[in-house]
XYZ file of C-alpha atoms in Angstrom:
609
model
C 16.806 -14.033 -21.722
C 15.418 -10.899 -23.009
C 18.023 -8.097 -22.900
C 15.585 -5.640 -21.147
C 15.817 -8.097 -17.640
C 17.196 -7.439 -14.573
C 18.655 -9.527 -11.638
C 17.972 -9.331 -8.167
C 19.835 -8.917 -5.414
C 19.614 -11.270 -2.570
C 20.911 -10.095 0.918
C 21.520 -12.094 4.227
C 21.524 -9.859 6.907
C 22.876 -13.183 9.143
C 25.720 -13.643 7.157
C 26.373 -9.620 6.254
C 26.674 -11.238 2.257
C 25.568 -10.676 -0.963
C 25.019 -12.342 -4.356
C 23.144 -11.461 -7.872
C 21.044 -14.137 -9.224
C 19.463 -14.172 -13.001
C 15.357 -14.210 -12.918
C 14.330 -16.778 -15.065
C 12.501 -15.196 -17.946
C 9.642 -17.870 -17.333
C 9.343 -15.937 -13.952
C 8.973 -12.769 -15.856
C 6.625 -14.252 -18.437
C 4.187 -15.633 -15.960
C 4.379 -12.907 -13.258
C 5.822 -9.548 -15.610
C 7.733 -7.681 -11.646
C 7.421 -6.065 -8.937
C 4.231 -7.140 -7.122
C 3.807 -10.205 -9.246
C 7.193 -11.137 -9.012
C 7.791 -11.090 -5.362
C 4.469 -13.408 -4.662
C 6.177 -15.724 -6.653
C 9.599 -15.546 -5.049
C 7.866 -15.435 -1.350
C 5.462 -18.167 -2.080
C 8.412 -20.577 -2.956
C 11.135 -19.303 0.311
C 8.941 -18.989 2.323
C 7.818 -22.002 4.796
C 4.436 -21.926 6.309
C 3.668 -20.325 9.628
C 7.204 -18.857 10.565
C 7.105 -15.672 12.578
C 6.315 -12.283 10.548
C 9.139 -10.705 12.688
C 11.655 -13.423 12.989
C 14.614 -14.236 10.734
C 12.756 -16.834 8.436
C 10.485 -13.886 6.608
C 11.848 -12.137 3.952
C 11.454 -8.933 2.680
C 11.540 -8.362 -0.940
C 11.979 -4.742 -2.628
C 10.701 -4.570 -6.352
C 10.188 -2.497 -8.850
C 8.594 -2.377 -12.311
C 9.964 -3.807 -15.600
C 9.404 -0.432 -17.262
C 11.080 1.644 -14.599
C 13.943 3.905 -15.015
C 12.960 4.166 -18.618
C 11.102 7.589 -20.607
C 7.805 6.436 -19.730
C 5.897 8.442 -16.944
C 4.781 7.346 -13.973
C 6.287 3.694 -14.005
C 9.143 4.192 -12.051
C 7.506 3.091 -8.531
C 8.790 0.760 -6.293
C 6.900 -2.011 -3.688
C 7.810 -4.080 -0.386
C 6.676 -7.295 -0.076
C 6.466 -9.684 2.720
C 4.849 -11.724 5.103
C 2.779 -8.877 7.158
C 3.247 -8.851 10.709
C -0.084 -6.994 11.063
C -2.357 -9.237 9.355
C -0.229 -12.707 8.952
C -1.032 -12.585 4.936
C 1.051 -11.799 2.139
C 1.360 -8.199 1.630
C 2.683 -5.679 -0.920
C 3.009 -2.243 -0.325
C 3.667 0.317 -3.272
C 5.379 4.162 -2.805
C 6.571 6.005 -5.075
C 9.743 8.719 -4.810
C 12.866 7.821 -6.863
C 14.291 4.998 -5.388
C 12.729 2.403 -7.667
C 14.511 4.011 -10.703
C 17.641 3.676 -8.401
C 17.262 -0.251 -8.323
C 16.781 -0.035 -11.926
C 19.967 1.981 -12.763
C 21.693 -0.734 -10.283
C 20.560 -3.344 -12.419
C 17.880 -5.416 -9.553
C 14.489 -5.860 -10.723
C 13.964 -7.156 -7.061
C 16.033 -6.955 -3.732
C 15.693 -9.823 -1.434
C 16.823 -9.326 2.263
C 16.808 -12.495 4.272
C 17.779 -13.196 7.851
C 18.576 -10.914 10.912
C 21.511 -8.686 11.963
C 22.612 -9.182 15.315
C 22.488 -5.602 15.795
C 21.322 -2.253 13.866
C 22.852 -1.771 10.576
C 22.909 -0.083 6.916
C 23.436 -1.527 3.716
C 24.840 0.585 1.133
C 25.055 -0.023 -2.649
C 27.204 1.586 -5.243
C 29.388 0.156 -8.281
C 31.563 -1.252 -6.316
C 29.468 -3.585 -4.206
C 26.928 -3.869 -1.372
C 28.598 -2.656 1.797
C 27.292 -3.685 5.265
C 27.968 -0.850 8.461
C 26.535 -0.549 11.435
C 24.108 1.930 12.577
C 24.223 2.512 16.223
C 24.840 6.429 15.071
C 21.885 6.567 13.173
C 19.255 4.917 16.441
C 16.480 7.025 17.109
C 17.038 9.444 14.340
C 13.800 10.208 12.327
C 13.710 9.055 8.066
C 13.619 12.453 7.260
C 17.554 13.721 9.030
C 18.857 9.936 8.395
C 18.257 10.784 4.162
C 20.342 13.923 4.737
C 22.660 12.309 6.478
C 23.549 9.364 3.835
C 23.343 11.973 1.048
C 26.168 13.955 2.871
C 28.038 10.755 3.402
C 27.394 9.031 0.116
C 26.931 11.620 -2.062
C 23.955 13.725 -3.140
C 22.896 11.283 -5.571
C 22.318 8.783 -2.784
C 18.734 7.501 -2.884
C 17.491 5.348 0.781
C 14.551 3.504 2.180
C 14.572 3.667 5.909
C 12.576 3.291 9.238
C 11.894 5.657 11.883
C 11.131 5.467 15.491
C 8.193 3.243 15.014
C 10.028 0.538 12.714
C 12.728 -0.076 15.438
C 10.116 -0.494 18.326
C 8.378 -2.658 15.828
C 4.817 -1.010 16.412
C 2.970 -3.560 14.073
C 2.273 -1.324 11.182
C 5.653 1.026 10.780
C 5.974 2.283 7.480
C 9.590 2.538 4.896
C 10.074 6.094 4.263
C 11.837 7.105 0.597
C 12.203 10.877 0.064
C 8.751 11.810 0.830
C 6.672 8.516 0.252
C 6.527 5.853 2.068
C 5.466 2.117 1.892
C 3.463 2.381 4.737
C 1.028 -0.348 4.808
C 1.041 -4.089 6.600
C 3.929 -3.332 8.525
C 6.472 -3.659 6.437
C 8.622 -1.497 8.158
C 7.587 -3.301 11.328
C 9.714 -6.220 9.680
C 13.033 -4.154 8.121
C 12.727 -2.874 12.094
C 12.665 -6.785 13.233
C 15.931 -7.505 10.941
C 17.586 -4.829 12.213
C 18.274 -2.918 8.850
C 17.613 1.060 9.639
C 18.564 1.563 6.116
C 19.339 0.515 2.616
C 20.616 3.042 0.678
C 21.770 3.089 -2.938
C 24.243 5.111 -5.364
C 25.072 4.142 -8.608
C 25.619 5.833 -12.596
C 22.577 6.173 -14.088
C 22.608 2.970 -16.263
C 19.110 3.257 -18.289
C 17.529 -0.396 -19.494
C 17.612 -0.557 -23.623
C 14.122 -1.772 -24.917
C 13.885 -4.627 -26.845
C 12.655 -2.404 -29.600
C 14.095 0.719 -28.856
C 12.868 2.923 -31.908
C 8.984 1.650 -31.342
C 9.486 2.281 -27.961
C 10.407 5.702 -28.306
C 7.880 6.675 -30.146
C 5.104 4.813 -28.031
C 6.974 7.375 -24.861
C 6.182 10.578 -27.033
C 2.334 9.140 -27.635
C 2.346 9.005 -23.973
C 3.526 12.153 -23.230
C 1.073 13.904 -25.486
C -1.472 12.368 -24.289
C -1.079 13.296 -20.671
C -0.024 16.765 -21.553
C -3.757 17.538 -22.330
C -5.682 14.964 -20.389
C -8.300 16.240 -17.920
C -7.759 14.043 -15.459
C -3.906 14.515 -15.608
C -4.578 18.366 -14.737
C -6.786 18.190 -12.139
C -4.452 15.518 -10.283
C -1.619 18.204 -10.726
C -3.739 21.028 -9.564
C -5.660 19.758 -6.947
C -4.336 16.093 -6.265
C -5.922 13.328 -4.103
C -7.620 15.678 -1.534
C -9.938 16.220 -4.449
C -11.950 13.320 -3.107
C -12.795 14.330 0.389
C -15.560 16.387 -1.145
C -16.884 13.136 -3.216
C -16.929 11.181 -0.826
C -18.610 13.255 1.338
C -21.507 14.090 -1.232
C -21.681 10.176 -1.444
C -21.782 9.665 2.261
C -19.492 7.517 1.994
C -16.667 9.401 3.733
C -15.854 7.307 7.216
C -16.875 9.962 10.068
C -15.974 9.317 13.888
C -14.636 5.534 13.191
C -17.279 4.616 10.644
C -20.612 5.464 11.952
C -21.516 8.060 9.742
C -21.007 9.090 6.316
C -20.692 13.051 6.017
C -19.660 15.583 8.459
C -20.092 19.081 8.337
C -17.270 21.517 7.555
C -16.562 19.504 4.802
C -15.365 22.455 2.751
C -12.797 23.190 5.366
C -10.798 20.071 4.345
C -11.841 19.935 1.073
C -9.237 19.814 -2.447
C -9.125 23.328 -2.791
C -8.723 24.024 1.054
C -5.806 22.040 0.478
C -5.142 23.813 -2.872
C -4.490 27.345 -1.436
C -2.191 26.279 1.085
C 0.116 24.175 -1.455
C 3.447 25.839 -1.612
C 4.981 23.986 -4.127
C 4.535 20.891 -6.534
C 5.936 17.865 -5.978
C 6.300 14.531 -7.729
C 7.973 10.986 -8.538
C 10.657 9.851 -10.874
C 9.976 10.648 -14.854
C 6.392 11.592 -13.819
C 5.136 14.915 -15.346
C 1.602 14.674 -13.170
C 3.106 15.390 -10.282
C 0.216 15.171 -7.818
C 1.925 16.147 -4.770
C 2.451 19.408 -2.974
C 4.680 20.910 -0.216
C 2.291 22.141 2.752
C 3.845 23.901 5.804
C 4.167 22.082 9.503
C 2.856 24.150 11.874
C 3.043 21.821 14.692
C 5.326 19.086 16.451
C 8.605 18.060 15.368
C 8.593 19.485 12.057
C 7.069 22.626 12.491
C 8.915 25.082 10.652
C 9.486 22.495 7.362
C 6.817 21.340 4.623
C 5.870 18.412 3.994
C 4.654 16.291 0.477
C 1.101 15.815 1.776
C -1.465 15.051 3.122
C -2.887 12.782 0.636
C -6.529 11.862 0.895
C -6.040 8.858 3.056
C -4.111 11.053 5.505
C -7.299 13.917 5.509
C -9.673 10.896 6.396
C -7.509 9.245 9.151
C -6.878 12.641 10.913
C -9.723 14.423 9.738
C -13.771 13.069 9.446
C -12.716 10.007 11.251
C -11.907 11.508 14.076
C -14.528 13.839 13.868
C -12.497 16.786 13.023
C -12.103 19.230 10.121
C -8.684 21.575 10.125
C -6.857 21.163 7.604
C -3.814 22.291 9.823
C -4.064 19.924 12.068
C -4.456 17.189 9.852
C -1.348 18.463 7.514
C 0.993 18.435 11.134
C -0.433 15.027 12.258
C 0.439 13.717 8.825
C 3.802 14.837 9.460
C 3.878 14.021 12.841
C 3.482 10.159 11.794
C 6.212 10.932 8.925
C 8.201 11.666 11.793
C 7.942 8.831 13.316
C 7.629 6.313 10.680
C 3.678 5.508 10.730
C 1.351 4.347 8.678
C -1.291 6.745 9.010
C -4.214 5.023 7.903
C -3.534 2.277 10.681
C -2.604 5.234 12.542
C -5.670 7.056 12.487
C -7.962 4.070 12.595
C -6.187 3.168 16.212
C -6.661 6.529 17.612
C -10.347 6.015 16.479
C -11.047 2.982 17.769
C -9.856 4.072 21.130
C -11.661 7.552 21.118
C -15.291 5.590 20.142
C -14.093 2.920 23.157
C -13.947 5.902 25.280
C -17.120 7.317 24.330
C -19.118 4.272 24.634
C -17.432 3.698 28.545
C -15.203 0.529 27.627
C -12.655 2.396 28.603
C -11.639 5.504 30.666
C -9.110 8.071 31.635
C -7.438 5.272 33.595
C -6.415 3.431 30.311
C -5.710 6.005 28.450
C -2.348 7.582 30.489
C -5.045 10.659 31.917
C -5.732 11.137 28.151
C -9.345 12.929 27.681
C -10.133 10.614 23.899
C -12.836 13.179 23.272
C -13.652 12.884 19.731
C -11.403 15.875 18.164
C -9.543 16.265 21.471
C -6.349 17.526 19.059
C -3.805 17.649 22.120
C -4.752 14.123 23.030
C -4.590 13.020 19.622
C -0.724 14.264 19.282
C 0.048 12.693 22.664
C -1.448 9.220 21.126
C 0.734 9.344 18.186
C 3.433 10.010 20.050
C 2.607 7.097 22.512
C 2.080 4.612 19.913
C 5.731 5.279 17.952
C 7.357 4.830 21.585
C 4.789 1.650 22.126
C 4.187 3.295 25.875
C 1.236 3.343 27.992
C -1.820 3.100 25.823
C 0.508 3.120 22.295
C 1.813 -0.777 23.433
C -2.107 -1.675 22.662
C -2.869 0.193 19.748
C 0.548 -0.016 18.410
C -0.494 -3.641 17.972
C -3.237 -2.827 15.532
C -6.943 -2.779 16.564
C -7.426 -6.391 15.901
C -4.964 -7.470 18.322
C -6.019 -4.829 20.593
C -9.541 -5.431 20.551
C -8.670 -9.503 21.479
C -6.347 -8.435 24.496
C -9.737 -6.009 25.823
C -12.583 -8.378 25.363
C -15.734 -7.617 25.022
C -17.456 -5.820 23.370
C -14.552 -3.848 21.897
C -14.096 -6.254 18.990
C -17.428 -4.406 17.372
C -15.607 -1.299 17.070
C -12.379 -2.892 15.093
C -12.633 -1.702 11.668
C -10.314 -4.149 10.688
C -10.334 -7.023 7.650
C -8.031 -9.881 8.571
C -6.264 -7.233 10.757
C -5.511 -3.992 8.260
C -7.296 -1.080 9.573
C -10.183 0.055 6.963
C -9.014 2.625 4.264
C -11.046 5.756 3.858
C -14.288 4.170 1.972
C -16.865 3.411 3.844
C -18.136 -0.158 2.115
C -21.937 0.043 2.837
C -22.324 2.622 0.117
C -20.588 1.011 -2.173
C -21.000 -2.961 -1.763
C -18.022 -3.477 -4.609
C -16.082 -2.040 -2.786
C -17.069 -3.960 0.557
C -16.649 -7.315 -1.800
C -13.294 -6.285 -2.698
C -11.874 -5.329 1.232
C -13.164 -8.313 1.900
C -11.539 -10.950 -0.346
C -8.954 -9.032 -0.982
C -5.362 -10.776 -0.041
C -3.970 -8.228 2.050
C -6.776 -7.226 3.897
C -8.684 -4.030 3.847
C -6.990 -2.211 1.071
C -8.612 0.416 -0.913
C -6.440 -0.579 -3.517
C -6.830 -4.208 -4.176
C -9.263 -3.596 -6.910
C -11.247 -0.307 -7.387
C -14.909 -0.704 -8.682
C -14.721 1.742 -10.886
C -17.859 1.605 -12.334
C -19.713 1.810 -9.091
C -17.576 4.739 -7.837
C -18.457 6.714 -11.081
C -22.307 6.061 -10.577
C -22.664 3.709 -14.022
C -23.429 1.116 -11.775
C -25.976 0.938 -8.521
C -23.479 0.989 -5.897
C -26.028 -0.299 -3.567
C -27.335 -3.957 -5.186
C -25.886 -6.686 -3.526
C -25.811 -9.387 -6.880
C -23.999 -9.449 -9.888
C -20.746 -7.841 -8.772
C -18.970 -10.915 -8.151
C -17.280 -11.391 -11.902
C -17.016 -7.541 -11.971
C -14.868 -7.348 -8.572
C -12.498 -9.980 -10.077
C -11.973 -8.035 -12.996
C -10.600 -5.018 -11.396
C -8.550 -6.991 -8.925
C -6.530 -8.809 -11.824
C -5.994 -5.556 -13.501
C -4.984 -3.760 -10.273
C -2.738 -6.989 -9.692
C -1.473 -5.759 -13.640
C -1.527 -2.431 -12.252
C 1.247 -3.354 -9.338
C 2.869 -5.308 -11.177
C 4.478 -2.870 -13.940
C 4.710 -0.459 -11.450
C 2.216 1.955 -13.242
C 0.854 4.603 -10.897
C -2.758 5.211 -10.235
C -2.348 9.028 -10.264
C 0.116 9.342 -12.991
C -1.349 7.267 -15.583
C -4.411 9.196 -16.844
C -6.073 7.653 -19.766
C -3.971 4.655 -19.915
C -5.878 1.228 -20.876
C -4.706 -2.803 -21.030
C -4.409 -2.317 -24.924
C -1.503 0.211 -24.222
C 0.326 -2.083 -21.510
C 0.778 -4.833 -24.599
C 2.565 -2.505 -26.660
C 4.357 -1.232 -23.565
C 5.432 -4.293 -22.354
C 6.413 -6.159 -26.099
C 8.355 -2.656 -26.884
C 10.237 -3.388 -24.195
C 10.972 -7.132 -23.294
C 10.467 -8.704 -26.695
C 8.457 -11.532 -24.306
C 5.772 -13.193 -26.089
C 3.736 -14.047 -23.103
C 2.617 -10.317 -23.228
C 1.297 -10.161 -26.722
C -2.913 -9.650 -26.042
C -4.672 -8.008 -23.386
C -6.176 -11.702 -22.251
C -2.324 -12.737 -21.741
C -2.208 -9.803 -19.218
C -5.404 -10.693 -17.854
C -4.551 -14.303 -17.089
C -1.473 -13.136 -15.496
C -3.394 -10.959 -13.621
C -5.517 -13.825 -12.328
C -2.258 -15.646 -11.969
C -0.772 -13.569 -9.385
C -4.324 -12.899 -7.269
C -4.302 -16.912 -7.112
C -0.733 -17.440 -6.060
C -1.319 -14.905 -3.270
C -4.483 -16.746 -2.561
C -2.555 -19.635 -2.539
C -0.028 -18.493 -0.005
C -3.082 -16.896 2.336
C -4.755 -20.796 2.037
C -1.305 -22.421 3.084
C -1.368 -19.599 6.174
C -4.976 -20.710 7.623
C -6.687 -18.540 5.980
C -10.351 -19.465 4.157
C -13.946 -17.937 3.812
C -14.517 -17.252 7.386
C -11.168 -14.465 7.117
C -12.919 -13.348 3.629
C -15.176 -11.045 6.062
C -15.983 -7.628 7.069
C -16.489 -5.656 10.642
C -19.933 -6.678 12.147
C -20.706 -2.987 11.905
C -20.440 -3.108 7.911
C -23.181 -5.776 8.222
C -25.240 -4.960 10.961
C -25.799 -1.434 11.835
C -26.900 0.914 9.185
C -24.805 3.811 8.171
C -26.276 7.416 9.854
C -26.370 10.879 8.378
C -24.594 9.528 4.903
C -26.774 11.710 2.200
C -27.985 9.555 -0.282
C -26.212 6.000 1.553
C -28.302 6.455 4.657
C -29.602 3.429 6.138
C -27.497 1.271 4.428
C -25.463 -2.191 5.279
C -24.491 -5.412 3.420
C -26.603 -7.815 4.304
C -26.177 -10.394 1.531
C -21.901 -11.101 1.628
C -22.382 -14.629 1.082
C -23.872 -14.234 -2.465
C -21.337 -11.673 -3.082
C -18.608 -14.168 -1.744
C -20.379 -17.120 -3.931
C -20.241 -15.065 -6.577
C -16.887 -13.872 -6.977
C -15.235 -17.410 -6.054
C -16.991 -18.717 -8.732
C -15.973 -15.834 -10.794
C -11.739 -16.666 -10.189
C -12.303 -20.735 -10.059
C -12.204 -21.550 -6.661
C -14.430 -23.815 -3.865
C -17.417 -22.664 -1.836
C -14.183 -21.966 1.263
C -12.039 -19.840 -0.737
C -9.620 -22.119 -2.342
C -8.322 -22.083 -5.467
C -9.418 -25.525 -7.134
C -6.474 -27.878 -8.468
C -8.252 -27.301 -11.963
C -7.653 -23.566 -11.836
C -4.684 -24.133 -10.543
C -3.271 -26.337 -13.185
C -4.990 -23.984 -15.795
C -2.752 -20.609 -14.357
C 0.147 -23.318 -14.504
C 0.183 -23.152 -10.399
C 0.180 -26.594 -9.969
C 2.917 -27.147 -7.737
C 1.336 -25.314 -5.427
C -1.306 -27.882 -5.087
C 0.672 -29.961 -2.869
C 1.139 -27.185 -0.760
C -2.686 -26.605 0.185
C -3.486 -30.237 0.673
């Protein structure tokens, strides 16, 4: 066992006991952490079909093997489970500092099985894991419950908690850490189903030694010199993610008014340097000198008076063009809004539009909607839904289900207007400008993520983003390196310039494991851990038919989208042939027993027969 390898931590919540087990450095040589890590662990403890919400899930916190050391931006953290949204595997990354927390405690993964009987915290410091309950802390938003451990722990007291929206187990309730959250899939959703309003941790700062310390000292200053001066690096600290609202717009590819358009005007009202002059301060993760975030003043709602670490992109889409509107205000409060509450806002957003376009088109009326006028940019009405959906009242019992579910339960024609893949509400991309991209939602494992594999090269205009062949073996590609990506942890915004080249000498610095040595190693594990999620998906039901996109996507052109007007994907099925063939698997989506032997996955053979 290399010296540079943690332990996890497994909890039962049932039982209110703990143990530390060793991770087999096989484990870490096929699957490196985090992300890869926990599909591994889940795809062997888990048994097929149990209930996302009952005892029999698990939910596994990870973080990366190079965490908690001098590199920057590799000290994020991901939740993995069995999503209660979408019924697949799912991993959800944040970033903040409690993955370097794990790291100084020694657990390259958490484990927390089972169910309290009623709500409770864990807390872990050197002397142990303590179990309490919290009936005090009921109701109380992630934001006050952090200050409140700090002052009870100490200030050095790190958490991941659930808000409102976790403990009435709306289906896609996010973890809150610090300022980030894990928001997709509903992982917070299941911490809420176990019971567990918090895990907190305080220990000494106990820094991993690399295998080859000296080498991997010096490979930390490259890094940091590198960054200091990189383009890319500065604009992410100046301007950040809303940087891309204006991109996307010019590419007409920025979802407007639940996906049927492209652009909207005002753009420049919401755009990165909108968002620029009303950034207070900077703000950041663990050991990361990027530090893309910045503090933005609530004006509105529970927080008004505070600031906030936001809105990200994905937070200006979901409260901004897709619901027709463009105030950046409004937008920065409804981000914190769902903060308050614990809620994913993409999922968030995409709810609200799905039942503001069901109200336009007549499906549904005032009568549904608690006397709510769904207007698109009705901001009042659009508070009063957020609010509704954290409390799963009224109209928020629906749409706090997700729109899939809702859509089902209203029939009809309302199942057009779900922009949904296997249940996760779409990301802010619309796919029928860029058909990589619509490849990607759609086989991806966890639904439709923007972040299952990025095609580059499409985004960046090298390639046509509009051909519908030959993208098949490219999509694949990015997905096992995003796969590499998630499993380190190393941060899409912090890690300008970094390639697969620098990950080898990363990674053999630091663990000494062989299995690491070449960039095709990585790549192969990459593949590795997109085929055991596959796997676990197969052994769930799912197959080609869930490997889909929304009817709109592939039927009704996209309107007023600049240079992407009038298009659609009409050819998915090559695309799909294509990229099968591309990871080794069968016409339906599964991974064939040669492929699997090849990634050394067969045991899980037996498992989709």
């Amino acid at each position: 066992m290399t010296t540079f390898a943690g332990k996890l931590l497994r909890i039962d919540l049932s039982s209110s006991t703990s143990k530390v087990e060793e991770i087999p450095e096989k484990h870490l040589g096929d699957f490196i952490s985090a992300r890869g890590l926990a599909a591994k662990y889940l795809f062997d403890e888990l048994k097929p079909n149990i209930d996302p919400l009952g005892p029999a899930n698990k939910l596994i916190l990870s973080v990366g093997v190079l965490a908690g050391t001098g590199l920057q931006g590799f000290s994020k953290w991901a939740v993995t489970t069995k999503s209660p949204l979408t019924g697949t595997i799912f991993r959800s990354v944040v970033g903040g500092n409690f993955g370097a927390w794990m790291k100084h405690a020694g657990y390259d993964l958490i484990i927390i099985q089972g169910s309290a009987k009623n709500l409770v915290t864990i807390h872990v410091d050197k002397s142990g894991v303590h179990f309490s309950s919290a009936k005090e802390f009921s109701g109380i938003d992630p934001r006050r419950l952090q200050q409140l451990l700090k002052e009870k722990y100490g200030r050095h007291t790190e958490s991941a908690c659930i808000g409102v929206a976790g403990e009435n187990l709306v289906r896609y309730a996010s973890i809150t850490s610090g300022e980030r959250t894990a928001s997709r899939g509903g992982v917070g959703t299941v911490m809420g189903a176990k019971n567990l309003k918090t895990i907190s941790i305080n220990v000494p700062v106990k820094k991993p030694v690399p295998f080859d310390n000296p080498r991997f000292q010096d490979l930390v200053k490259t890094q940091i010199s590198m960054l200091k001066d990189h383009p890319r690096k500065k604009n992410m600290t100046t301007i950040g993610t809303p940087y891309i609202t204006t991109v996307l717009d010019k590419m007409g590819i920025i979802p407007v008014k639940n996906f049927q358009k492209g652009s909207i005007p005002g753009i420049d009202n919401i755009s990165g340097k909108k968002f620029y002059d009303l950034k207070t301060a900077k703000a950041g993760c663990y050991m990361c000198m990027t530090r893309c975030g910045g503090m933005r003043n609530v004006t509105e709602g529970p927080l008004t008076g505070t600031q906030i670490d936001g809105p990200e992109y994905e937070s200006i889409y979901a409260f901004g063009p897709l619901l027709g509107i463009t105030d950046s205000a409004f937008i920065t409060d409804a981000n914190a809004f769902c903060d308050f509450y614990g809620l994913d806002v993409i999922s968030t957003g995409v709810s609200i539009a799905f039942a503001c376009e069901l109200f336009e088109k007549g499906i549904i009326s005032a009568s549904d909607t608690n006397g709510l006028d769904l207007t698109w940019g009705n901001k009042k009405a659009i508070f009063s839904l957020i609010e509704l959906i954290a409390k799963m009242e009224g109209i928020g019992a629906l749409l706090g289900q997700g729109v899939k579910r809702a859509a089902e339960k209203l029939g009809g024609k309302a199942r057009f207007y779900a922009m949904e893949i296997k249940g996760l509400e779409l990301a802010g991309y619309d796919p029928r400008g860029v058909k990589g991209y619509g490849l990607s939602m759609a086989t991806s494992n966890i639904g439709g993520s923007h972040m299952y594999g990025r095609p580059r090269e499409e985004l960046s205009g090298k390639v046509d983003p509009f051909t519908e062949t030959d993208k098949g073996l490219s999509i694949a590609q990015v997905q096992k390196e995003q796969a590499l990506d998630d499993s380190l942890i190393a941060c899409t915004f912090g890690n300008s310039g970094l390639s697969l080249g620098m990950y080898v000498e990363y990674l053999t610095a630091a663990t000494g494991i062989k299995e690491f040595g070449s960039v095709d190693k990585l790549l192969k594990i990459g593949e590795r851990i997109v085929c055991i999620e596959r796997c676990f998906n197969v052994r769930e039901g799912f197959s080609r038919k869930e490997d889909s996109l929304p009817k709109r996507m592939t039927t009704e052109p996209l309107r007023k989208a600049g240079p992407s007007t009038g298009q659609m994907i009409r050819n998915l099925d090559t695309l799909l042939d294509e990229y099968y063939e591309a990871f080794g698997y069968e016409k339906n989506g599964t991974p064939k027993p040669g492929k699997l032997n090849e990634l050394g996955l067969d045991g899980a053979i037996k498992n989709l027969s």
